[in-house]
């Protein structure tokens, strides 16, 4: 492959545009690949302003932008991948157990690790992640998000949607010490935030939203009786419901009233059947769902997204014993059809930077590879986006973004790329409140280039690879972080 380079053109400094020339681009809406595309990007907004065939460019357009030519043999351009379930403050359980990470690694150490994990994730082509709990690292995700977010980012990393501390009931979650079995946590370290009763559940949700979370996460079921492992291992492994229906409703209703979605960790069908009528937004894991529960999920018409985290059941994950059951559940979901699914691997329980393992596993288990690419791009945004992007309001807002991004700019009239967004009340733009997952006007310029074939299931499996695809180019929000397969020390 020839080297990629930025070709600066003489133009008026007021016009801050960048154009990427692409030979093959994946469209997650049509599930097709489009050839010979020119993607124009505003360096001011970080959004795409135009996508058109290269043959339609005129000379006037060409001399007013800088150009990156990514046209090369065997390179495919895609929207940046989205991992809807990560834990940046955890690292591979084969290195250190969850219990030892929470109780023996300081929050400072875990934060330093999270900085490295964030960079590894971005360099692997994942430009957005939803972190579903710091698991004992307290509020560190709030400041990590701040350090990553544009325009004042001080470290490289993906757009970061956070949940802070997952909500659990008394006695249910770890870490659990041996000296004081009735105490929550060990040496003041708890894996989640305890709430009991409707009033306390409401208070905790409000507190977390006030702290700045993007999502609320609830542990809806879990092996509550884990201390029985030495005398009754079957009971110790059994997932039990942690909250009453009234408590669950209180948390979901409170979060929704404040414009925040709710994710639920759950494996059991009975728990999921309780959550769906309450309006839960995403089901995390759900690996033991029966067919009736899957049909109930289908009948939400996309209101509830399933994030199956199949990667945790592979040999590098923490639950390989569940692989056969997870495979059957996923196969049943594909057979039933019309279930909204997003890619999220529970990354952190296996190495960061290997996030594509979830997509690889989905394809191996029979999902159509183009559908999986959609689940890992636009489908990810449809899951993790804020409530203001849902329904008729969201459709209208997206149309306004696309119109504003596409609007011509007249520098002589004092206009810039931000002018149209000011006019619709959307300026300044926020990292987590812009359209993601597609290469269209109005969407974030989160763009990756991957070396390898995307033409058949066999080729895609080969391209994604056991350790992730060969990512040659990474752009997030109009800034280039990786070029020619090498991380740039100064993103620009």
Short mmCIF file of C-alpha atoms in Angstrom, two decimals:
data_model
loop_
_atom_site.label_atom_id
_atom_site.label_comp_id
_atom_site.label_asym_id
_atom_site.label_seq_id
_atom_site.Cartn_x
_atom_site.Cartn_y
_atom_site.Cartn_z
CA UNK A 1 0.00 0.00 0.00
CA UNK A 2 1.34 3.47 -0.86
CA UNK A 3 1.87 5.93 1.97
CA UNK A 4 -1.00 8.20 2.94
CA UNK A 5 -0.22 11.89 3.16
CA UNK A 6 -1.96 15.21 3.56
CA UNK A 7 -1.72 17.29 0.39
CA UNK A 8 -2.14 20.96 1.39
CA UNK A 9 -3.74 23.22 -1.18
CA UNK A 10 -3.53 27.02 -1.43
CA UNK A 11 -6.76 28.43 -0.07
CA UNK A 12 -8.21 31.17 2.07
CA UNK A 13 -7.30 30.47 5.72
CA UNK A 14 -10.88 31.22 6.76
CA UNK A 15 -12.06 28.03 5.02
CA UNK A 16 -11.03 25.15 7.24
CA UNK A 17 -11.94 22.01 5.34
CA UNK A 18 -10.31 18.65 4.80
CA UNK A 19 -11.19 16.12 2.11
CA UNK A 20 -10.52 12.38 2.13
CA UNK A 21 -10.42 10.56 -1.19
CA UNK A 22 -11.56 6.95 -0.82
CA UNK A 23 -11.66 4.03 -3.20
CA UNK A 24 -14.19 1.95 -1.21
CA UNK A 25 -16.51 3.08 1.59
CA UNK A 26 -18.92 1.06 3.73
CA UNK A 27 -22.44 2.47 4.14
CA UNK A 28 -24.08 0.97 7.26
CA UNK A 29 -27.55 2.06 6.15
CA UNK A 30 -27.60 0.30 2.77
CA UNK A 31 -25.07 -2.36 3.86
CA UNK A 32 -23.27 -1.71 0.58
CA UNK A 33 -19.80 -0.56 -0.39
CA UNK A 34 -19.60 2.61 -2.47
CA UNK A 35 -16.63 3.31 -4.74
CA UNK A 36 -14.66 6.49 -5.46
CA UNK A 37 -16.00 8.74 -2.73
CA UNK A 38 -14.80 12.14 -1.54
CA UNK A 39 -15.61 12.88 2.12
CA UNK A 40 -15.34 16.56 3.04
CA UNK A 41 -14.88 17.48 6.72
CA UNK A 42 -15.07 20.69 8.68
CA UNK A 43 -12.09 21.18 10.96
CA UNK A 44 -14.19 23.63 12.95
CA UNK A 45 -17.14 21.36 13.79
CA UNK A 46 -15.46 17.97 13.34
CA UNK A 47 -18.44 16.90 11.24
CA UNK A 48 -18.76 15.66 7.69
CA UNK A 49 -20.06 18.40 5.38
CA UNK A 50 -20.33 16.49 2.10
CA UNK A 51 -19.97 13.04 0.57
CA UNK A 52 -19.91 12.78 -3.21
CA UNK A 53 -18.37 10.87 -6.08
CA UNK A 54 -14.84 11.99 -6.85
CA UNK A 55 -15.78 12.53 -10.51
CA UNK A 56 -18.28 15.21 -9.44
CA UNK A 57 -15.67 17.43 -7.78
CA UNK A 58 -14.96 20.69 -9.56
CA UNK A 59 -11.70 22.60 -9.56
CA UNK A 60 -13.05 25.34 -7.31
CA UNK A 61 -13.94 22.78 -4.65
CA UNK A 62 -10.55 21.11 -4.87
CA UNK A 63 -8.44 24.20 -4.35
CA UNK A 64 -10.23 25.25 -1.16
CA UNK A 65 -9.44 22.16 0.94
CA UNK A 66 -6.54 20.07 2.13
CA UNK A 67 -6.64 16.54 0.75
CA UNK A 68 -5.82 13.11 2.13
CA UNK A 69 -5.68 10.44 -0.53
CA UNK A 70 -6.58 7.05 0.96
CA UNK A 71 -7.12 5.42 -2.42
CA UNK A 72 -5.00 2.31 -2.26
CA UNK A 73 -5.32 -1.33 -3.15
CA UNK A 74 -7.03 -3.47 -0.53
CA UNK A 75 -8.01 -0.63 1.82
CA UNK A 76 -11.59 -0.10 2.97
CA UNK A 77 -12.97 3.03 4.64
CA UNK A 78 -15.54 2.62 7.41
CA UNK A 79 -17.14 4.74 10.12
CA UNK A 80 -15.18 4.42 13.35
CA UNK A 81 -16.23 1.33 15.27
CA UNK A 82 -18.34 1.61 18.43
CA UNK A 83 -17.96 -0.76 21.40
CA UNK A 84 -21.11 -0.49 23.51
CA UNK A 85 -19.72 -2.37 26.51
CA UNK A 86 -16.21 -1.78 27.84
CA UNK A 87 -14.48 -1.38 31.20
CA UNK A 88 -11.45 0.86 30.68
CA UNK A 89 -10.55 0.59 34.38
CA UNK A 90 -10.21 -3.20 34.21
CA UNK A 91 -7.57 -5.28 32.47
CA UNK A 92 -7.48 -8.86 31.27
CA UNK A 93 -8.62 -11.28 33.97
CA UNK A 94 -5.99 -13.78 32.82
CA UNK A 95 -3.42 -11.26 34.12
CA UNK A 96 -5.11 -10.29 37.39
CA UNK A 97 -8.45 -11.36 38.82
CA UNK A 98 -11.29 -8.86 39.16
CA UNK A 99 -11.09 -9.14 42.97
CA UNK A 100 -7.36 -8.35 43.05
CA UNK A 101 -7.73 -5.45 40.64
CA UNK A 102 -10.38 -3.85 42.84
CA UNK A 103 -8.69 -4.53 46.19
CA UNK A 104 -4.95 -4.42 45.41
CA UNK A 105 -4.57 -1.83 42.65
CA UNK A 106 -4.94 1.79 43.69
CA UNK A 107 -7.27 4.15 41.85
CA UNK A 108 -4.16 5.99 40.60
CA UNK A 109 -2.72 2.80 39.09
CA UNK A 110 -6.04 1.84 37.57
CA UNK A 111 -6.45 5.31 36.06
CA UNK A 112 -2.99 5.16 34.49
CA UNK A 113 -3.92 1.79 33.04
CA UNK A 114 -7.21 3.26 31.75
CA UNK A 115 -5.30 5.98 29.89
CA UNK A 116 -3.29 3.29 28.11
CA UNK A 117 -6.44 1.25 27.45
CA UNK A 118 -8.14 4.28 25.93
CA UNK A 119 -5.27 4.81 23.50
CA UNK A 120 -5.12 1.12 22.56
CA UNK A 121 -8.87 1.20 21.88
CA UNK A 122 -8.65 4.23 19.59
CA UNK A 123 -5.66 2.85 17.69
CA UNK A 124 -7.68 -0.34 17.09
CA UNK A 125 -10.24 1.72 15.18
CA UNK A 126 -12.83 2.11 17.96
CA UNK A 127 -13.62 5.81 18.06
CA UNK A 128 -16.50 5.53 20.57
CA UNK A 129 -17.10 3.34 23.62
CA UNK A 130 -19.64 3.09 26.41
CA UNK A 131 -17.88 2.30 29.69
CA UNK A 132 -20.30 0.39 31.92
CA UNK A 133 -18.76 0.95 35.31
CA UNK A 134 -15.42 1.75 36.92
CA UNK A 135 -15.76 -1.35 39.14
CA UNK A 136 -14.21 0.15 42.27
CA UNK A 137 -12.30 3.01 40.63
CA UNK A 138 -15.01 5.35 41.94
CA UNK A 139 -15.48 8.56 39.93
CA UNK A 140 -12.31 8.32 37.83
CA UNK A 141 -14.26 7.91 34.59
CA UNK A 142 -15.67 11.43 34.89
CA UNK A 143 -12.22 13.00 34.65
CA UNK A 144 -10.96 10.46 32.12
CA UNK A 145 -13.81 11.52 29.82
CA UNK A 146 -12.86 15.17 30.37
CA UNK A 147 -9.23 14.50 29.44
CA UNK A 148 -10.20 12.67 26.23
CA UNK A 149 -12.93 14.99 24.99
CA UNK A 150 -12.35 17.54 22.24
CA UNK A 151 -11.44 20.32 21.74
CA UNK A 152 -9.16 20.37 24.80
CA UNK A 153 -8.17 16.68 24.80
CA UNK A 154 -4.86 16.00 26.54
CA UNK A 155 -4.73 12.25 25.87
CA UNK A 156 -5.81 10.15 22.87
CA UNK A 157 -8.88 8.01 23.30
CA UNK A 158 -12.35 7.26 21.98
CA UNK A 159 -15.50 9.24 22.68
CA UNK A 160 -16.38 8.02 26.14
CA UNK A 161 -19.93 7.47 27.40
CA UNK A 162 -19.78 6.71 31.13
CA UNK A 163 -21.92 5.13 33.86
CA UNK A 164 -19.61 5.72 36.83
CA UNK A 165 -20.69 3.21 39.53
CA UNK A 166 -23.10 0.40 38.71
CA UNK A 167 -26.02 0.19 41.13
CA UNK A 168 -26.31 -2.98 43.25
CA UNK A 169 -28.33 -4.11 46.26
CA UNK A 170 -26.91 -4.79 49.72
CA UNK A 171 -24.83 -7.93 50.07
CA UNK A 172 -25.03 -8.85 46.39
CA UNK A 173 -21.82 -7.64 44.79
CA UNK A 174 -18.11 -7.77 45.49
CA UNK A 175 -15.47 -7.54 46.52
CA UNK A 176 -16.24 -9.59 49.61
CA UNK A 177 -13.77 -9.98 52.46
CA UNK A 178 -13.39 -12.91 54.82
CA UNK A 179 -12.91 -11.08 58.12
CA UNK A 180 -16.17 -9.10 58.03
CA UNK A 181 -18.60 -11.00 55.80
CA UNK A 182 -21.45 -8.61 56.63
CA UNK A 183 -19.55 -5.54 55.42
CA UNK A 184 -19.86 -4.05 51.95
CA UNK A 185 -16.54 -4.17 50.10
CA UNK A 186 -12.95 -4.57 51.29
CA UNK A 187 -10.98 -1.74 52.87
CA UNK A 188 -13.57 0.75 51.66
CA UNK A 189 -13.47 -0.50 48.05
CA UNK A 190 -16.80 -1.55 46.55
CA UNK A 191 -17.44 -2.70 42.99
CA UNK A 192 -20.72 -0.77 42.73
CA UNK A 193 -22.98 1.64 44.60
CA UNK A 194 -25.45 0.11 47.02
CA UNK A 195 -29.12 1.12 46.98
CA UNK A 196 -32.07 -0.52 48.80
CA UNK A 197 -35.71 0.50 48.67
CA UNK A 198 -37.43 2.81 46.20
CA UNK A 199 -36.41 6.05 47.90
CA UNK A 200 -32.74 5.13 48.04
CA UNK A 201 -32.79 3.87 44.45
CA UNK A 202 -34.18 7.22 43.33
CA UNK A 203 -31.59 9.10 45.37
CA UNK A 204 -28.65 7.14 43.94
CA UNK A 205 -29.83 7.60 40.35
CA UNK A 206 -30.23 11.33 40.88
CA UNK A 207 -26.83 11.52 42.52
CA UNK A 208 -25.10 9.78 39.62
CA UNK A 209 -26.83 11.89 37.00
CA UNK A 210 -25.81 14.97 38.96
CA UNK A 211 -22.22 13.71 38.85
CA UNK A 212 -22.35 13.71 35.04
CA UNK A 213 -23.03 10.17 33.84
CA UNK A 214 -24.21 9.51 30.30
CA UNK A 215 -25.99 6.29 31.32
CA UNK A 216 -27.22 4.53 34.46
CA UNK A 217 -26.21 0.90 34.92
CA UNK A 218 -28.09 -1.53 37.15
CA UNK A 219 -27.04 -5.02 38.17
CA UNK A 220 -30.50 -6.55 37.81
CA UNK A 221 -29.40 -10.09 38.62
CA UNK A 222 -26.17 -11.61 39.91
CA UNK A 223 -24.85 -14.63 41.89
CA UNK A 224 -26.08 -13.14 45.19
CA UNK A 225 -25.14 -16.20 47.27
CA UNK A 226 -21.54 -16.52 46.07
CA UNK A 227 -20.28 -17.20 49.60
CA UNK A 228 -21.87 -20.65 49.42
CA UNK A 229 -19.28 -21.79 46.88
CA UNK A 230 -17.47 -24.13 49.31
CA UNK A 231 -20.63 -25.96 50.40
CA UNK A 232 -23.18 -25.46 47.60
CA UNK A 233 -21.44 -24.41 44.37
CA UNK A 234 -24.58 -24.70 42.24
CA UNK A 235 -26.46 -22.24 44.45
CA UNK A 236 -23.40 -19.98 44.59
CA UNK A 237 -23.37 -19.66 40.79
CA UNK A 238 -27.08 -19.04 40.41
CA UNK A 239 -28.07 -15.56 39.19
CA UNK A 240 -30.74 -14.07 41.43
CA UNK A 241 -32.78 -10.89 41.01
CA UNK A 242 -31.22 -8.08 43.05
CA UNK A 243 -34.11 -5.58 43.08
CA UNK A 244 -37.88 -5.69 43.38
CA UNK A 245 -39.97 -4.61 40.41
CA UNK A 246 -40.85 -1.40 42.25
CA UNK A 247 -37.17 -0.61 42.83
CA UNK A 248 -36.34 -1.26 39.17
CA UNK A 249 -39.22 0.92 38.04
CA UNK A 250 -38.14 3.72 40.37
CA UNK A 251 -34.62 3.74 38.93
CA UNK A 252 -35.68 3.52 35.27
CA UNK A 253 -38.42 6.15 35.62
CA UNK A 254 -36.14 8.55 37.50
CA UNK A 255 -33.36 8.26 34.93
CA UNK A 256 -35.75 8.72 32.02
CA UNK A 257 -37.33 11.77 33.64
CA UNK A 258 -33.86 13.35 33.65
CA UNK A 259 -33.11 12.38 30.04
CA UNK A 260 -30.77 9.45 30.80
CA UNK A 261 -30.99 5.88 29.50
CA UNK A 262 -30.56 2.76 31.63
CA UNK A 263 -28.55 -0.42 31.00
CA UNK A 264 -29.13 -3.63 32.93
CA UNK A 265 -26.64 -6.41 33.60
CA UNK A 266 -28.73 -9.56 33.47
CA UNK A 267 -28.47 -13.15 32.30
CA UNK A 268 -31.82 -14.63 33.28
CA UNK A 269 -35.01 -14.64 31.19
CA UNK A 270 -37.24 -13.96 34.21
CA UNK A 271 -35.35 -10.77 35.05
CA UNK A 272 -35.44 -9.57 31.45
CA UNK A 273 -39.18 -10.21 31.22
CA UNK A 274 -39.57 -7.87 34.20
CA UNK A 275 -37.27 -5.19 32.77
CA UNK A 276 -38.68 -4.88 29.25
CA UNK A 277 -42.17 -3.59 30.20
CA UNK A 278 -40.47 -1.10 32.55
CA UNK A 279 -38.73 0.52 29.56
CA UNK A 280 -35.15 -0.69 30.00
CA UNK A 281 -32.95 0.70 27.23
CA UNK A 282 -30.28 -1.98 26.92
CA UNK A 283 -29.84 -5.56 28.08
CA UNK A 284 -26.22 -6.44 28.82
CA UNK A 285 -25.30 -10.12 28.40
CA UNK A 286 -28.73 -11.84 28.39
CA UNK A 287 -26.91 -15.04 27.48
CA UNK A 288 -29.52 -17.36 29.04
CA UNK A 289 -32.58 -15.89 27.32
CA UNK A 290 -35.19 -18.36 26.10
CA UNK A 291 -37.10 -17.96 22.85
CA UNK A 292 -40.17 -16.37 24.45
CA UNK A 293 -37.98 -13.68 26.05
CA UNK A 294 -36.18 -13.06 22.76
CA UNK A 295 -39.56 -12.57 21.09
CA UNK A 296 -40.52 -10.10 23.81
CA UNK A 297 -37.29 -8.23 23.05
CA UNK A 298 -38.17 -8.24 19.35
CA UNK A 299 -41.61 -6.83 20.11
CA UNK A 300 -40.09 -3.68 21.66
CA UNK A 301 -39.53 -2.59 18.01
CA UNK A 302 -36.02 -1.45 18.74
CA UNK A 303 -36.77 0.44 21.96
CA UNK A 304 -34.55 -2.02 23.86
CA UNK A 305 -31.14 -3.00 22.50
CA UNK A 306 -29.45 -6.29 23.29
CA UNK A 307 -25.67 -6.19 23.82
CA UNK A 308 -24.85 -9.91 24.09
CA UNK A 309 -21.12 -9.66 24.98
CA UNK A 310 -20.41 -13.00 23.30
CA UNK A 311 -16.66 -12.39 23.53
CA UNK A 312 -16.71 -13.09 27.29
CA UNK A 313 -17.61 -16.70 26.44
CA UNK A 314 -14.58 -17.24 24.16
CA UNK A 315 -11.37 -18.82 25.51
CA UNK A 316 -9.83 -15.40 26.30
CA UNK A 317 -12.94 -14.27 28.21
CA UNK A 318 -13.93 -15.00 31.81
CA UNK A 319 -16.93 -17.27 31.07
CA UNK A 320 -15.98 -19.87 28.42
CA UNK A 321 -18.23 -22.40 30.22
CA UNK A 322 -21.23 -20.47 28.85
CA UNK A 323 -20.14 -20.58 25.20
CA UNK A 324 -22.53 -23.32 24.09
CA UNK A 325 -25.51 -21.70 25.80
CA UNK A 326 -24.57 -18.24 24.48
CA UNK A 327 -24.20 -19.66 20.97
CA UNK A 328 -27.70 -21.18 21.10
CA UNK A 329 -29.21 -17.97 22.43
CA UNK A 330 -27.58 -15.89 19.69
CA UNK A 331 -28.62 -18.39 17.00
CA UNK A 332 -32.20 -18.24 18.27
CA UNK A 333 -32.10 -14.44 18.13
CA UNK A 334 -30.93 -14.51 14.51
CA UNK A 335 -33.66 -17.01 13.64
CA UNK A 336 -36.39 -14.88 15.30
CA UNK A 337 -35.06 -11.74 13.60
CA UNK A 338 -35.76 -8.01 14.04
CA UNK A 339 -34.02 -7.83 17.41
CA UNK A 340 -31.98 -4.69 17.83
CA UNK A 341 -28.41 -5.76 18.65
CA UNK A 342 -25.24 -3.71 19.22
CA UNK A 343 -21.63 -4.84 19.47
CA UNK A 344 -20.14 -4.71 22.94
CA UNK A 345 -17.65 -7.28 24.11
CA UNK A 346 -17.31 -6.48 27.84
CA UNK A 347 -13.83 -5.44 26.76
CA UNK A 348 -11.47 -5.23 29.70
CA UNK A 349 -12.28 -8.73 30.84
CA UNK A 350 -10.14 -9.56 27.77
CA UNK A 351 -7.43 -7.24 26.35
CA UNK A 352 -8.23 -3.70 25.28
CA UNK A 353 -7.47 -3.12 21.62
CA UNK A 354 -8.97 -6.53 20.81
CA UNK A 355 -12.48 -5.04 20.81
CA UNK A 356 -13.22 -6.51 17.37
CA UNK A 357 -13.42 -9.96 18.98
CA UNK A 358 -17.14 -9.37 19.54
CA UNK A 359 -17.75 -8.77 15.82
CA UNK A 360 -15.58 -11.74 14.94
CA UNK A 361 -17.56 -13.98 17.30
CA UNK A 362 -20.92 -12.80 15.94
CA UNK A 363 -19.86 -13.66 12.39
CA UNK A 364 -18.52 -17.05 13.47
CA UNK A 365 -21.86 -17.78 15.11
CA UNK A 366 -23.76 -17.18 11.88
CA UNK A 367 -24.58 -13.49 11.67
CA UNK A 368 -24.31 -11.80 8.27
CA UNK A 369 -20.97 -9.98 8.17
CA UNK A 370 -22.44 -6.79 6.71
CA UNK A 371 -25.07 -6.72 9.45
CA UNK A 372 -22.28 -7.12 12.01
CA UNK A 373 -20.42 -4.14 10.54
CA UNK A 374 -23.64 -2.17 10.98
CA UNK A 375 -24.01 -3.38 14.58
CA UNK A 376 -20.47 -2.15 15.22
CA UNK A 377 -21.02 1.30 13.70
CA UNK A 378 -24.43 2.93 13.23
CA UNK A 379 -26.12 0.28 15.38
CA UNK A 380 -23.77 1.19 18.21
CA UNK A 381 -24.78 4.84 18.07
CA UNK A 382 -28.47 3.93 17.94
CA UNK A 383 -27.89 2.09 21.21
CA UNK A 384 -25.73 4.51 23.19
CA UNK A 385 -27.01 7.89 21.94
CA UNK A 386 -28.87 10.21 24.29
CA UNK A 387 -32.64 10.34 24.58
CA UNK A 388 -32.81 13.59 22.61
CA UNK A 389 -31.93 11.57 19.50
CA UNK A 390 -34.89 9.20 19.84
CA UNK A 391 -38.34 9.31 18.24
CA UNK A 392 -39.72 12.15 16.13
CA UNK A 393 -37.67 14.67 18.08
CA UNK A 394 -34.49 12.80 17.20
CA UNK A 395 -35.39 12.52 13.52
CA UNK A 396 -36.00 16.26 13.38
CA UNK A 397 -32.77 17.01 15.23
CA UNK A 398 -30.74 14.81 12.89
CA UNK A 399 -32.24 16.56 9.87
CA UNK A 400 -31.28 19.93 11.38
CA UNK A 401 -27.69 18.72 11.90
CA UNK A 402 -27.43 17.48 8.35
CA UNK A 403 -28.79 20.72 6.93
CA UNK A 404 -26.50 22.87 9.07
CA UNK A 405 -23.41 20.78 8.23
CA UNK A 406 -24.15 20.94 4.50
CA UNK A 407 -24.76 24.68 4.41
CA UNK A 408 -22.43 26.69 2.20
CA UNK A 409 -20.15 29.12 4.03
CA UNK A 410 -19.48 32.66 2.80
CA UNK A 411 -16.35 33.99 4.56
CA UNK A 412 -16.93 37.44 3.09
CA UNK A 413 -20.15 37.62 5.13
CA UNK A 414 -18.30 36.62 8.28
CA UNK A 415 -19.69 33.08 8.19
CA UNK A 416 -17.83 30.03 9.49
CA UNK A 417 -18.79 26.38 9.79
CA UNK A 418 -20.17 27.05 13.26
CA UNK A 419 -22.59 29.75 12.06
CA UNK A 420 -25.37 27.39 10.97
CA UNK A 421 -25.15 25.48 14.27
CA UNK A 422 -25.43 28.69 16.25
CA UNK A 423 -28.55 29.54 14.28
CA UNK A 424 -30.25 26.27 15.35
CA UNK A 425 -29.07 26.51 18.96
CA UNK A 426 -26.63 23.58 18.76
CA UNK A 427 -23.33 25.38 19.26
CA UNK A 428 -20.99 24.45 20.88
CA UNK A 429 -21.10 20.81 19.83
CA UNK A 430 -20.28 18.11 22.36
CA UNK A 431 -18.30 14.90 21.84
CA UNK A 432 -21.20 12.74 23.03
CA UNK A 433 -24.06 14.70 21.50
CA UNK A 434 -23.44 14.49 17.77
CA UNK A 435 -24.50 11.82 15.25
CA UNK A 436 -22.07 8.90 15.02
CA UNK A 437 -21.59 5.69 13.09
CA UNK A 438 -22.16 6.71 9.45
CA UNK A 439 -20.23 8.66 6.82
CA UNK A 440 -22.86 11.22 5.88
CA UNK A 441 -23.22 15.00 6.16
CA UNK A 442 -23.98 16.02 9.73
CA UNK A 443 -22.31 12.95 11.24
CA UNK A 444 -19.04 13.10 13.15
CA UNK A 445 -15.90 12.66 11.08
CA UNK A 446 -14.95 9.44 12.87
CA UNK A 447 -13.28 7.53 10.05
CA UNK A 448 -11.01 4.49 9.86
CA UNK A 449 -9.15 2.73 7.06
CA UNK A 450 -8.56 -1.01 7.31
CA UNK A 451 -6.19 -3.09 5.21
CA UNK A 452 -7.80 -6.30 4.01
CA UNK A 453 -10.74 -7.73 2.12
CA UNK A 454 -14.36 -6.98 2.88
CA UNK A 455 -15.99 -9.10 0.21
CA UNK A 456 -17.07 -12.38 1.81
CA UNK A 457 -17.52 -13.92 5.23
CA UNK A 458 -14.20 -15.77 4.91
CA UNK A 459 -12.31 -12.61 3.95
CA UNK A 460 -13.91 -10.56 6.70
CA UNK A 461 -13.01 -13.14 9.34
CA UNK A 462 -9.45 -13.03 8.04
CA UNK A 463 -9.41 -9.22 8.01
CA UNK A 464 -10.79 -8.82 11.53
CA UNK A 465 -8.33 -11.46 12.77
CA UNK A 466 -7.85 -12.95 16.22
CA UNK A 467 -6.10 -9.81 17.46
CA UNK A 468 -8.09 -7.22 15.56
CA UNK A 469 -7.89 -5.73 12.06
CA UNK A 470 -4.87 -3.96 10.58
CA UNK A 471 -6.00 -0.35 11.07
CA UNK A 472 -4.02 2.02 8.85
CA UNK A 473 -5.83 5.32 9.52
CA UNK A 474 -7.86 6.70 12.42
CA UNK A 475 -9.70 10.01 12.51
CA UNK A 476 -11.94 11.14 15.35
CA UNK A 477 -13.88 14.38 15.17
CA UNK A 478 -11.87 15.55 12.15
CA UNK A 479 -8.51 15.01 13.88
CA UNK A 480 -6.06 12.41 12.59
CA UNK A 481 -4.68 10.09 15.26
CA UNK A 482 -3.14 7.38 13.08
CA UNK A 483 -1.63 7.50 9.60
CA UNK A 484 0.03 4.72 7.61
CA UNK A 485 -0.57 2.36 10.52
CA UNK A 486 1.40 4.56 12.94
CA UNK A 487 0.08 6.61 15.85
CA UNK A 488 0.67 10.35 15.39
CA UNK A 489 2.34 11.98 18.42
CA UNK A 490 0.44 15.21 17.74
CA UNK A 491 -3.08 14.60 16.39
CA UNK A 492 -4.13 17.25 13.86
#
